[in-house]
Amino acid sequence: MKQAISKLLLLGLAAGLATPALADDEEVIKYRKNVMKAYGAHMAAAGAIVQGKVKGSLVGHARAMEATTKNMAAMFPAGSDFGETNALDTVWSKRADFEKRAKDTEAKAAAFAKAAGGSDAAAKFRELSDSCKACHKDYRKEQK
Amino acid sequence: MLRRVMLLGLLCAGSSLAAGPDPVAGQYLFRAAGCENCHTDREHGGAWLAGGRELLTPLGVFYSPNITPDPDTGIGRWREADFLRAMRHGRGPDGRHYYPSFPYAAYTRLSDADLRALWAYLRSVPPVRQANRPHELPWYLKYRALLAGWKLLYFKPGPYTPEPGKGASWNRGAYLVQAAGHCGECHTPRNRLGGFRIGLYLAGDKAGAEGGVVPNITPDPKTGIGRWSRGELIDYLKTGMRPDGDFAGGLMAEVIDNGLKHLSQQDLEAIATYLQSVPPVEHAVRKPKPKPTRDEFGY
């Protein structure tokens, strides 16, 4: 139950972002960077477990990834292309492909969450990693 | 697995014995050298190795040529000697000089055996008929003869010569970084004449390839990758994951996807050994990250 509520909250947040009421562009940019940083932190932590550098459970990290990658594209509403952002113009000009990338990551995160307790976890972690890199390849560039 | 072992075996054979040029070893080198990145117009779904990729540089726009074996629009009529001359000396079969946007200043360091293997591999790829597109350059840069001057200043042809005092792994790493991977082509900043800036080897470029930031990859702890462990560096080269869990993007994601992730563990270790040994240079190219303020997070 608790989980369902937090899931709803999350979905609500992500969906809410797309509506103009919440969409102060600067805040949206800050927000999505923080979400991306959270992905990074979970991926780095999970990677350490996958590689056997530390002992621990992947389940929490994988679930967090699954929950927070839902509706990723909504973090990039029209108008949030200007300012302190490394998102490329192609995020908006090639929207259909961008959304496909976001959906791919969502699917890979869900698959990772499903496999997290089992022997397939490392492979699913790598597929998720490749999916992060695939979107950054075309849609992010560090600006000077 | 078996293929890996075979491949390694072939590679070793290729460099020590005078075995015939081998397309499998050639493919390995082709990947390490990232030929596909420039010679395929991925953004517009262009045919593999048929060229047409736009390369934005401060000098103008270059369009990579077709390097498939098509006789009319590609390099199908070339002989091995033409290819060796292009890679080693930056000159076409008709004698014209190439622009350094084709990184032959790095590829000239490749060994004869590797260049021959690469040629054997390029002969084996599917030919594609696609005419080359002319570069878009200011008029004064259209005279290729001027490139002789650039070469005199900045180009020293000839294969890599191993440094005796260093180990085999270090030398292999130096070879992969300097000759094949041409890492410095992006990671070393240039002066206005297009020569590398002295003392900033691999120290990053604020407005580098295609206008983005190319990070400092010297072992400087503040502005480079000096705080990365050896394992983290190898992991980045293999998967694109940085120690903070961020993932490589842009041109580096291509370098990894089409190249580095196909290299053997041994070769990635060699690259790490070499990179961690180059002189650390303090050279900040990234924007300083704003420190999170207390009121933003409240902790």
Tab-separated table of C-alpha atoms in Angstrom:
chain	number	residue	atom	x	y	z
A	1	MET	CA	0.000	0.000	0.000
A	2	LYS	CA	2.654	2.438	1.095
A	3	GLN	CA	4.537	1.645	-2.043
A	4	ALA	CA	1.495	2.232	-4.184
A	5	ILE	CA	0.986	5.628	-2.622
A	6	SER	CA	4.552	6.721	-3.168
A	7	LYS	CA	4.312	5.445	-6.717
A	8	LEU	CA	1.209	7.522	-7.273
A	9	LEU	CA	2.896	10.530	-5.776
A	10	LEU	CA	5.822	10.061	-8.068
A	11	LEU	CA	3.711	9.649	-11.148
A	12	GLY	CA	1.768	12.686	-10.089
A	13	LEU	CA	4.950	14.669	-9.743
A	14	ALA	CA	6.298	13.615	-13.078
A	15	ALA	CA	3.010	14.262	-14.807
A	16	GLY	CA	2.612	17.527	-12.947
A	17	LEU	CA	5.898	18.741	-14.290
A	18	ALA	CA	4.531	18.754	-17.782
A	19	THR	CA	1.792	21.169	-16.841
A	20	PRO	CA	2.609	24.861	-17.101
A	21	ALA	CA	1.483	25.568	-13.553
A	22	LEU	CA	4.590	23.906	-12.110
A	23	ALA	CA	6.840	24.572	-15.031
A	24	ASP	CA	9.086	27.359	-13.910
A	25	ASP	CA	11.758	26.428	-16.439
A	26	GLU	CA	14.714	27.047	-14.155
A	27	GLU	CA	13.168	24.901	-11.455
A	28	VAL	CA	12.432	22.155	-13.951
A	29	ILE	CA	16.044	22.123	-15.077
A	30	LYS	CA	17.277	21.950	-11.486
A	31	TYR	CA	14.771	19.233	-10.711
A	32	ARG	CA	15.718	16.986	-13.615
A	33	LYS	CA	19.407	17.396	-12.898
A	34	ASN	CA	18.774	16.263	-9.357
A	35	VAL	CA	16.800	13.259	-10.590
A	36	MET	CA	19.607	12.411	-13.015
A	37	LYS	CA	22.120	12.743	-10.182
A	38	ALA	CA	20.022	10.342	-8.145
A	39	TYR	CA	20.140	7.847	-11.041
A	40	GLY	CA	23.893	8.287	-11.072
A	41	ALA	CA	24.186	7.652	-7.355
A	42	HIS	CA	22.077	4.484	-7.545
A	43	MET	CA	23.934	3.233	-10.602
A	44	ALA	CA	27.337	3.843	-8.995
A	45	ALA	CA	26.194	2.093	-5.814
A	46	ALA	CA	24.656	-0.819	-7.729
A	47	GLY	CA	27.773	-1.075	-9.888
A	48	ALA	CA	29.938	-1.529	-6.806
A	49	ILE	CA	27.724	-4.440	-5.733
A	50	VAL	CA	27.580	-5.967	-9.219
A	51	GLN	CA	31.372	-5.908	-9.406
A	52	GLY	CA	31.707	-7.434	-5.969
A	53	LYS	CA	33.564	-4.426	-4.566
A	54	VAL	CA	31.093	-4.365	-1.681
A	55	LYS	CA	28.493	-6.773	-0.362
A	56	GLY	CA	24.900	-5.644	-0.439
A	57	SER	CA	21.496	-6.021	-1.990
A	58	LEU	CA	20.667	-4.627	-5.392
A	59	VAL	CA	16.952	-4.691	-4.776
A	60	GLY	CA	16.572	-1.242	-3.214
A	61	HIS	CA	18.644	0.470	-5.859
A	62	ALA	CA	16.856	-1.311	-8.669
A	63	ARG	CA	13.416	-0.471	-7.268
A	64	ALA	CA	14.369	3.169	-6.904
A	65	MET	CA	15.493	3.192	-10.534
A	66	GLU	CA	12.279	1.549	-11.622
A	67	ALA	CA	10.119	4.016	-9.714
A	68	THR	CA	11.943	7.169	-10.780
A	69	THR	CA	12.434	6.423	-14.479
A	70	LYS	CA	8.701	6.396	-15.134
A	71	ASN	CA	7.681	9.165	-17.528
A	72	MET	CA	11.216	10.581	-17.816
A	73	ALA	CA	10.453	12.609	-20.915
A	74	ALA	CA	8.092	14.785	-18.851
A	75	MET	CA	11.134	16.228	-17.110
A	76	PHE	CA	11.969	17.924	-20.421
A	77	PRO	CA	8.921	20.116	-21.180
A	78	ALA	CA	8.995	22.673	-23.980
A	79	GLY	CA	10.670	25.858	-22.773
A	80	SER	CA	13.217	24.130	-20.531
A	81	ASP	CA	15.876	24.241	-23.258
A	82	PHE	CA	17.477	27.464	-22.121
A	83	GLY	CA	19.777	28.304	-19.214
A	84	GLU	CA	22.006	26.055	-17.117
A	85	THR	CA	21.285	22.932	-19.093
A	86	ASN	CA	23.329	20.415	-21.034
A	87	ALA	CA	20.287	19.086	-22.844
A	88	LEU	CA	20.725	19.481	-26.605
A	89	ASP	CA	18.131	21.093	-28.873
A	90	THR	CA	17.517	17.652	-30.338
A	91	VAL	CA	15.607	16.745	-27.143
A	92	TRP	CA	12.798	18.880	-28.569
A	93	SER	CA	13.453	18.727	-32.320
A	94	LYS	CA	13.621	14.905	-32.423
A	95	ARG	CA	11.028	14.381	-29.768
A	96	ALA	CA	9.713	11.007	-30.892
A	97	ASP	CA	13.155	9.410	-30.814
A	98	PHE	CA	13.976	11.089	-27.495
A	99	GLU	CA	10.816	9.670	-25.955
A	100	LYS	CA	11.684	6.248	-27.321
A	101	ARG	CA	15.038	6.445	-25.520
A	102	ALA	CA	13.319	7.450	-22.296
A	103	LYS	CA	10.867	4.538	-22.618
A	104	ASP	CA	13.745	2.169	-23.281
A	105	THR	CA	15.429	3.204	-20.042
A	106	GLU	CA	12.131	2.818	-18.205
A	107	ALA	CA	11.789	-0.734	-19.555
A	108	LYS	CA	15.398	-1.610	-18.739
A	109	ALA	CA	15.011	-0.264	-15.200
A	110	ALA	CA	11.862	-2.370	-14.725
A	111	ALA	CA	13.698	-5.449	-16.000
A	112	PHE	CA	16.589	-4.728	-13.639
A	113	ALA	CA	14.177	-4.442	-10.709
A	114	LYS	CA	12.609	-7.769	-11.620
A	115	ALA	CA	15.971	-9.500	-11.878
A	116	ALA	CA	17.698	-7.741	-8.982
A	117	GLY	CA	17.496	-10.642	-6.562
A	118	GLY	CA	18.577	-13.300	-9.055
A	119	SER	CA	21.470	-14.492	-11.118
A	120	ASP	CA	20.560	-12.322	-14.104
A	121	ALA	CA	21.007	-9.067	-12.189
A	122	ALA	CA	24.430	-8.154	-13.568
A	123	ALA	CA	23.305	-8.573	-17.172
A	124	LYS	CA	20.213	-6.448	-16.590
A	125	PHE	CA	22.325	-3.807	-14.864
A	126	ARG	CA	24.551	-3.604	-17.959
A	127	GLU	CA	21.566	-3.276	-20.269
A	128	LEU	CA	20.291	-0.407	-18.174
A	129	SER	CA	23.756	1.198	-18.284
A	130	ASP	CA	23.845	0.967	-22.068
A	131	SER	CA	20.461	2.609	-22.193
A	132	CYS	CA	21.659	5.622	-20.143
A	133	LYS	CA	24.659	6.006	-22.458
A	134	ALA	CA	22.526	5.689	-25.591
A	135	CYS	CA	20.418	8.704	-24.653
A	136	HIS	CA	23.395	10.799	-23.551
A	137	LYS	CA	25.090	10.023	-26.877
A	138	ASP	CA	22.498	11.962	-28.842
A	139	TYR	CA	20.835	14.281	-26.373
A	140	ARG	CA	23.376	15.613	-23.922
A	141	LYS	CA	26.538	17.601	-24.406
A	142	GLU	CA	28.432	19.429	-21.742
A	143	GLN	CA	28.366	23.106	-22.664
A	144	LYS	CA	31.244	25.464	-22.009
B	1	MET	CA	35.270	-16.487	-25.801
B	2	LEU	CA	36.969	-18.741	-28.297
B	3	ARG	CA	36.885	-15.873	-30.784
B	4	ARG	CA	38.553	-13.577	-28.260
B	5	VAL	CA	41.340	-16.050	-27.735
B	6	MET	CA	41.697	-16.550	-31.469
B	7	LEU	CA	41.711	-12.840	-32.003
B	8	LEU	CA	44.368	-12.251	-29.391
B	9	GLY	CA	46.398	-15.034	-30.886
B	10	LEU	CA	46.107	-13.485	-34.298
B	11	LEU	CA	47.052	-10.080	-32.980
B	12	CYS	CA	50.155	-11.402	-31.329
B	13	ALA	CA	51.051	-13.322	-34.432
B	14	GLY	CA	50.448	-10.213	-36.518
B	15	SER	CA	52.904	-8.119	-34.594
B	16	SER	CA	55.688	-10.607	-34.017
B	17	LEU	CA	55.711	-12.887	-37.034
B	18	ALA	CA	55.495	-11.732	-40.612
B	19	ALA	CA	52.048	-13.263	-41.062
B	20	GLY	CA	49.912	-12.076	-43.985
B	21	PRO	CA	47.541	-9.171	-43.331
B	22	ASP	CA	44.496	-10.402	-41.527
B	23	PRO	CA	41.018	-8.869	-41.774
B	24	VAL	CA	40.104	-10.064	-38.260
B	25	ALA	CA	43.063	-8.251	-36.740
B	26	GLY	CA	42.159	-5.404	-39.076
B	27	GLN	CA	38.669	-5.196	-37.629
B	28	TYR	CA	40.076	-5.031	-34.119
B	29	LEU	CA	42.275	-2.116	-35.110
B	30	PHE	CA	39.462	-0.478	-37.075
B	31	ARG	CA	37.482	-0.373	-33.851
B	32	ALA	CA	40.371	0.804	-31.698
B	33	ALA	CA	40.925	3.587	-34.244
B	34	GLY	CA	37.270	4.705	-34.383
B	35	CYS	CA	37.090	4.971	-38.197
B	36	GLU	CA	33.356	4.347	-38.157
B	37	ASN	CA	32.626	7.386	-35.970
B	38	CYS	CA	33.621	9.893	-38.632
B	39	HIS	CA	32.983	7.918	-41.788
B	40	THR	CA	29.331	7.063	-41.104
B	41	ASP	CA	26.616	9.698	-41.094
B	42	ARG	CA	24.818	8.174	-38.130
B	43	GLU	CA	22.674	11.220	-37.436
B	44	HIS	CA	20.950	10.980	-40.817
B	45	GLY	CA	20.930	7.201	-41.023
B	46	GLY	CA	23.689	7.153	-43.648
B	47	ALA	CA	25.154	3.914	-45.005
B	48	TRP	CA	27.991	2.368	-43.034
B	49	LEU	CA	31.380	3.896	-43.908
B	50	ALA	CA	29.930	5.706	-46.918
B	51	GLY	CA	30.901	9.088	-45.436
B	52	GLY	CA	28.918	12.302	-45.483
B	53	ARG	CA	29.135	12.923	-41.769
B	54	GLU	CA	29.341	16.591	-40.988
B	55	LEU	CA	32.391	17.500	-38.888
B	56	LEU	CA	32.067	20.961	-37.387
B	57	THR	CA	35.425	22.626	-36.715
B	58	PRO	CA	36.512	26.207	-36.043
B	59	LEU	CA	37.917	26.256	-39.599
B	60	GLY	CA	34.767	25.191	-41.379
B	61	VAL	CA	32.610	22.167	-42.083
B	62	PHE	CA	34.218	18.978	-43.331
B	63	TYR	CA	32.285	16.074	-44.815
B	64	SER	CA	33.950	12.706	-44.402
B	65	PRO	CA	34.505	10.762	-47.640
B	66	ASN	CA	33.236	7.325	-48.629
B	67	ILE	CA	35.794	4.670	-47.612
B	68	THR	CA	33.893	1.597	-48.781
B	69	PRO	CA	35.394	-0.372	-51.718
B	70	ASP	CA	33.000	1.143	-54.271
B	71	PRO	CA	35.189	1.736	-57.348
B	72	ASP	CA	33.616	5.033	-58.419
B	73	THR	CA	32.617	6.857	-55.246
B	74	GLY	CA	34.691	5.032	-52.613
B	75	ILE	CA	38.266	3.778	-52.490
B	76	GLY	CA	37.683	0.621	-54.537
B	77	ARG	CA	40.402	1.487	-57.052
B	78	TRP	CA	43.044	2.112	-54.420
B	79	ARG	CA	46.009	-0.203	-53.993
B	80	GLU	CA	47.506	-1.018	-50.631
B	81	ALA	CA	50.318	1.465	-51.273
B	82	ASP	CA	47.775	4.281	-51.740
B	83	PHE	CA	46.215	3.448	-48.399
B	84	LEU	CA	49.565	3.295	-46.615
B	85	ARG	CA	50.476	6.691	-48.030
B	86	ALA	CA	47.169	8.234	-46.960
B	87	MET	CA	47.525	6.945	-43.396
B	88	ARG	CA	51.262	7.437	-42.986
B	89	HIS	CA	51.777	10.687	-44.914
B	90	GLY	CA	48.333	12.264	-45.231
B	91	ARG	CA	48.393	12.331	-49.023
B	92	GLY	CA	45.946	11.031	-51.610
B	93	PRO	CA	46.760	8.781	-54.583
B	94	ASP	CA	46.894	11.953	-56.716
B	95	GLY	CA	49.387	13.529	-54.314
B	96	ARG	CA	47.053	16.059	-52.700
B	97	HIS	CA	47.459	16.782	-48.998
B	98	TYR	CA	44.690	15.844	-46.619
B	99	TYR	CA	43.323	18.194	-44.021
B	100	PRO	CA	44.178	17.230	-40.465
B	101	SER	CA	40.451	16.801	-39.778
B	102	PHE	CA	41.393	13.300	-40.952
B	103	PRO	CA	43.537	12.375	-37.935
B	104	TYR	CA	46.494	10.988	-39.872
B	105	ALA	CA	48.824	12.873	-37.535
B	106	ALA	CA	47.893	10.101	-35.073
B	107	TYR	CA	47.450	7.221	-37.520
B	108	THR	CA	50.952	7.780	-38.904
B	109	ARG	CA	52.128	6.156	-35.646
B	110	LEU	CA	50.433	2.833	-36.523
B	111	SER	CA	52.739	-0.061	-37.389
B	112	ASP	CA	53.063	-1.342	-40.960
B	113	ALA	CA	51.546	-4.670	-39.930
B	114	ASP	CA	48.513	-2.955	-38.404
B	115	LEU	CA	48.019	-0.681	-41.418
B	116	ARG	CA	48.112	-3.687	-43.739
B	117	ALA	CA	45.606	-5.564	-41.589
B	118	LEU	CA	43.367	-2.500	-41.565
B	119	TRP	CA	43.549	-2.324	-45.348
B	120	ALA	CA	42.652	-6.006	-45.646
B	121	TYR	CA	39.627	-5.373	-43.454
B	122	LEU	CA	38.494	-2.288	-45.382
B	123	ARG	CA	38.596	-4.336	-48.586
B	124	SER	CA	36.142	-6.752	-47.028
B	125	VAL	CA	33.339	-4.312	-46.109
B	126	PRO	CA	30.280	-3.933	-48.365
B	127	PRO	CA	30.753	-1.341	-51.125
B	128	VAL	CA	28.277	1.543	-51.137
B	129	ARG	CA	27.736	3.922	-53.983
B	130	GLN	CA	27.564	7.416	-52.521
B	131	ALA	CA	29.329	10.457	-53.919
B	132	ASN	CA	31.474	12.571	-51.627
B	133	ARG	CA	30.244	15.952	-50.557
B	134	PRO	CA	32.680	18.899	-50.835
B	135	HIS	CA	33.843	20.541	-47.601
B	136	GLU	CA	32.536	23.995	-46.755
B	137	LEU	CA	35.621	26.068	-46.053
B	138	PRO	CA	36.580	29.725	-46.345
B	139	TRP	CA	38.297	30.399	-49.707
B	140	TYR	CA	41.800	30.708	-48.266
B	141	LEU	CA	41.624	27.211	-46.835
B	142	LYS	CA	40.613	25.602	-50.093
B	143	TYR	CA	44.204	25.475	-51.337
B	144	ARG	CA	45.456	22.103	-50.229
B	145	ALA	CA	49.026	23.074	-51.128
B	146	LEU	CA	49.013	25.268	-48.012
B	147	LEU	CA	48.712	22.118	-45.948
B	148	ALA	CA	52.362	21.395	-46.729
B	149	GLY	CA	53.169	24.325	-44.424
B	150	TRP	CA	50.979	22.945	-41.650
B	151	LYS	CA	52.650	19.572	-41.989
B	152	LEU	CA	56.102	21.123	-41.767
B	153	LEU	CA	55.142	22.720	-38.466
B	154	TYR	CA	53.052	20.054	-36.816
B	155	PHE	CA	53.346	16.691	-38.531
B	156	LYS	CA	56.032	14.085	-37.956
B	157	PRO	CA	55.361	10.962	-40.019
B	158	GLY	CA	56.479	7.530	-38.893
B	159	PRO	CA	55.388	4.594	-36.747
B	160	TYR	CA	55.417	4.562	-32.949
B	161	THR	CA	58.736	3.540	-31.480
B	162	PRO	CA	58.505	1.811	-28.099
B	163	GLU	CA	60.224	3.520	-25.176
B	164	PRO	CA	62.834	1.121	-23.862
B	165	GLY	CA	62.646	2.064	-20.150
B	166	LYS	CA	58.906	1.352	-19.955
B	167	GLY	CA	57.140	-1.991	-19.790
B	168	ALA	CA	55.290	-3.780	-22.565
B	169	SER	CA	51.883	-2.814	-21.176
B	170	TRP	CA	52.830	0.880	-20.958
B	171	ASN	CA	54.073	0.838	-24.539
B	172	ARG	CA	50.951	-0.948	-25.748
B	173	GLY	CA	48.856	1.672	-23.937
B	174	ALA	CA	50.851	4.541	-25.447
B	175	TYR	CA	50.397	2.979	-28.883
B	176	LEU	CA	46.640	2.590	-28.416
B	177	VAL	CA	46.233	6.149	-27.113
B	178	GLN	CA	48.576	7.997	-29.469
B	179	ALA	CA	48.346	5.995	-32.689
B	180	ALA	CA	45.035	4.103	-32.834
B	181	GLY	CA	42.674	5.822	-30.369
B	182	HIS	CA	43.879	9.316	-31.332
B	183	CYS	CA	42.643	10.443	-27.914
B	184	GLY	CA	44.695	13.647	-28.114
B	185	GLU	CA	42.843	14.748	-31.242
B	186	CYS	CA	39.937	15.621	-28.978
B	187	HIS	CA	41.470	15.782	-25.496
B	188	THR	CA	44.463	18.057	-26.265
B	189	PRO	CA	43.599	21.710	-26.974
B	190	ARG	CA	44.907	23.367	-30.151
B	191	ASN	CA	46.273	26.786	-30.999
B	192	ARG	CA	44.860	28.979	-33.768
B	193	LEU	CA	46.951	27.284	-36.427
B	194	GLY	CA	45.560	23.905	-35.493
B	195	GLY	CA	48.694	22.687	-33.719
B	196	PHE	CA	48.563	21.132	-30.258
B	197	ARG	CA	49.206	23.551	-27.415
B	198	ILE	CA	52.465	22.737	-25.719
B	199	GLY	CA	52.300	21.462	-22.156
B	200	LEU	CA	48.603	20.648	-22.339
B	201	TYR	CA	48.803	17.060	-23.590
B	202	LEU	CA	45.414	15.415	-22.854
B	203	ALA	CA	44.529	18.336	-20.566
B	204	GLY	CA	41.094	18.945	-22.117
B	205	ASP	CA	39.464	21.566	-24.268
B	206	LYS	CA	36.777	24.016	-23.188
B	207	ALA	CA	35.395	24.422	-26.688
B	208	GLY	CA	36.551	21.200	-28.227
B	209	ALA	CA	35.204	18.861	-30.867
B	210	GLU	CA	31.807	20.056	-32.086
B	211	GLY	CA	31.688	22.858	-29.551
B	212	GLY	CA	31.283	20.867	-26.334
B	213	VAL	CA	33.581	20.435	-23.355
B	214	VAL	CA	36.224	17.724	-23.741
B	215	PRO	CA	37.454	16.875	-20.240
B	216	ASN	CA	40.997	16.838	-18.884
B	217	ILE	CA	42.126	13.177	-18.708
B	218	THR	CA	45.565	13.723	-17.164
B	219	PRO	CA	46.038	12.404	-13.605
B	220	ASP	CA	45.638	15.875	-12.076
B	221	PRO	CA	43.475	15.322	-8.969
B	222	LYS	CA	41.663	18.684	-9.133
B	223	THR	CA	40.910	19.193	-12.815
B	224	GLY	CA	41.693	15.815	-14.368
B	225	ILE	CA	40.930	12.200	-13.488
B	226	GLY	CA	43.602	11.831	-10.793
B	227	ARG	CA	41.035	10.695	-8.248
B	228	TRP	CA	39.719	7.881	-10.389
B	229	SER	CA	41.024	4.466	-9.399
B	230	ARG	CA	42.523	2.267	-12.061
B	231	GLY	CA	39.452	0.034	-11.920
B	232	GLU	CA	37.103	3.001	-12.344
B	233	LEU	CA	39.022	4.188	-15.376
B	234	ILE	CA	38.917	0.757	-17.005
B	235	ASP	CA	35.223	0.543	-16.226
B	236	TYR	CA	34.595	3.895	-17.915
B	237	LEU	CA	36.452	2.815	-21.036
B	238	LYS	CA	34.401	-0.380	-21.145
B	239	THR	CA	30.913	0.809	-20.149
B	240	GLY	CA	30.940	4.613	-20.094
B	241	MET	CA	30.078	4.778	-16.394
B	242	ARG	CA	31.965	7.412	-14.442
B	243	PRO	CA	32.772	6.905	-10.763
B	244	ASP	CA	29.799	9.140	-9.854
B	245	GLY	CA	27.407	6.964	-11.869
B	246	ASP	CA	27.018	9.465	-14.702
B	247	PHE	CA	27.342	8.059	-18.214
B	248	ALA	CA	29.455	9.190	-21.127
B	249	GLY	CA	27.617	11.087	-23.814
B	250	GLY	CA	28.262	12.694	-27.163
B	251	LEU	CA	31.413	11.830	-29.072
B	252	MET	CA	32.886	9.806	-26.209
B	253	ALA	CA	29.848	7.509	-26.176
B	254	GLU	CA	30.611	6.797	-29.843
B	255	VAL	CA	34.294	6.191	-29.104
B	256	ILE	CA	33.211	3.641	-26.476
B	257	ASP	CA	30.311	1.999	-28.343
B	258	ASN	CA	32.085	1.585	-31.668
B	259	GLY	CA	35.540	1.033	-30.263
B	260	LEU	CA	36.774	0.760	-26.708
B	261	LYS	CA	34.129	-1.665	-25.465
B	262	HIS	CA	35.313	-4.198	-28.059
B	263	LEU	CA	38.920	-4.133	-26.856
B	264	SER	CA	40.432	-6.908	-24.750
B	265	GLN	CA	40.703	-6.468	-20.993
B	266	GLN	CA	44.468	-6.506	-21.410
B	267	ASP	CA	44.381	-3.603	-23.855
B	268	LEU	CA	42.068	-1.554	-21.626
B	269	GLU	CA	44.462	-2.154	-18.753
B	270	ALA	CA	47.314	-0.992	-20.965
B	271	ILE	CA	45.453	2.236	-21.796
B	272	ALA	CA	44.848	2.832	-18.073
B	273	THR	CA	48.509	2.183	-17.252
B	274	TYR	CA	49.606	4.722	-19.820
B	275	LEU	CA	46.982	7.378	-18.996
B	276	GLN	CA	47.790	7.222	-15.292
B	277	SER	CA	51.470	7.836	-16.120
B	278	VAL	CA	51.220	10.989	-18.244
B	279	PRO	CA	52.206	14.274	-16.554
B	280	PRO	CA	49.311	15.691	-14.526
B	281	VAL	CA	48.287	19.114	-15.828
B	282	GLU	CA	46.120	21.490	-13.850
B	283	HIS	CA	43.759	22.830	-16.489
B	284	ALA	CA	40.116	23.445	-15.665
B	285	VAL	CA	37.763	23.089	-18.611
B	286	ARG	CA	34.482	22.355	-16.862
B	287	LYS	CA	32.286	25.003	-15.376
B	288	PRO	CA	32.716	24.940	-11.599
B	289	LYS	CA	29.729	23.138	-10.083
B	290	PRO	CA	27.722	25.523	-7.936
B	291	LYS	CA	27.832	24.371	-4.320
B	292	PRO	CA	24.346	23.390	-3.145
B	293	THR	CA	23.199	26.078	-0.762
B	294	ARG	CA	21.728	25.201	2.584
B	295	ASP	CA	18.356	26.688	1.831
B	296	GLU	CA	18.074	24.634	-1.342
B	297	PHE	CA	18.284	21.311	0.435
B	298	GLY	CA	17.848	22.240	4.059
B	299	TYR	CA	20.477	19.906	5.493
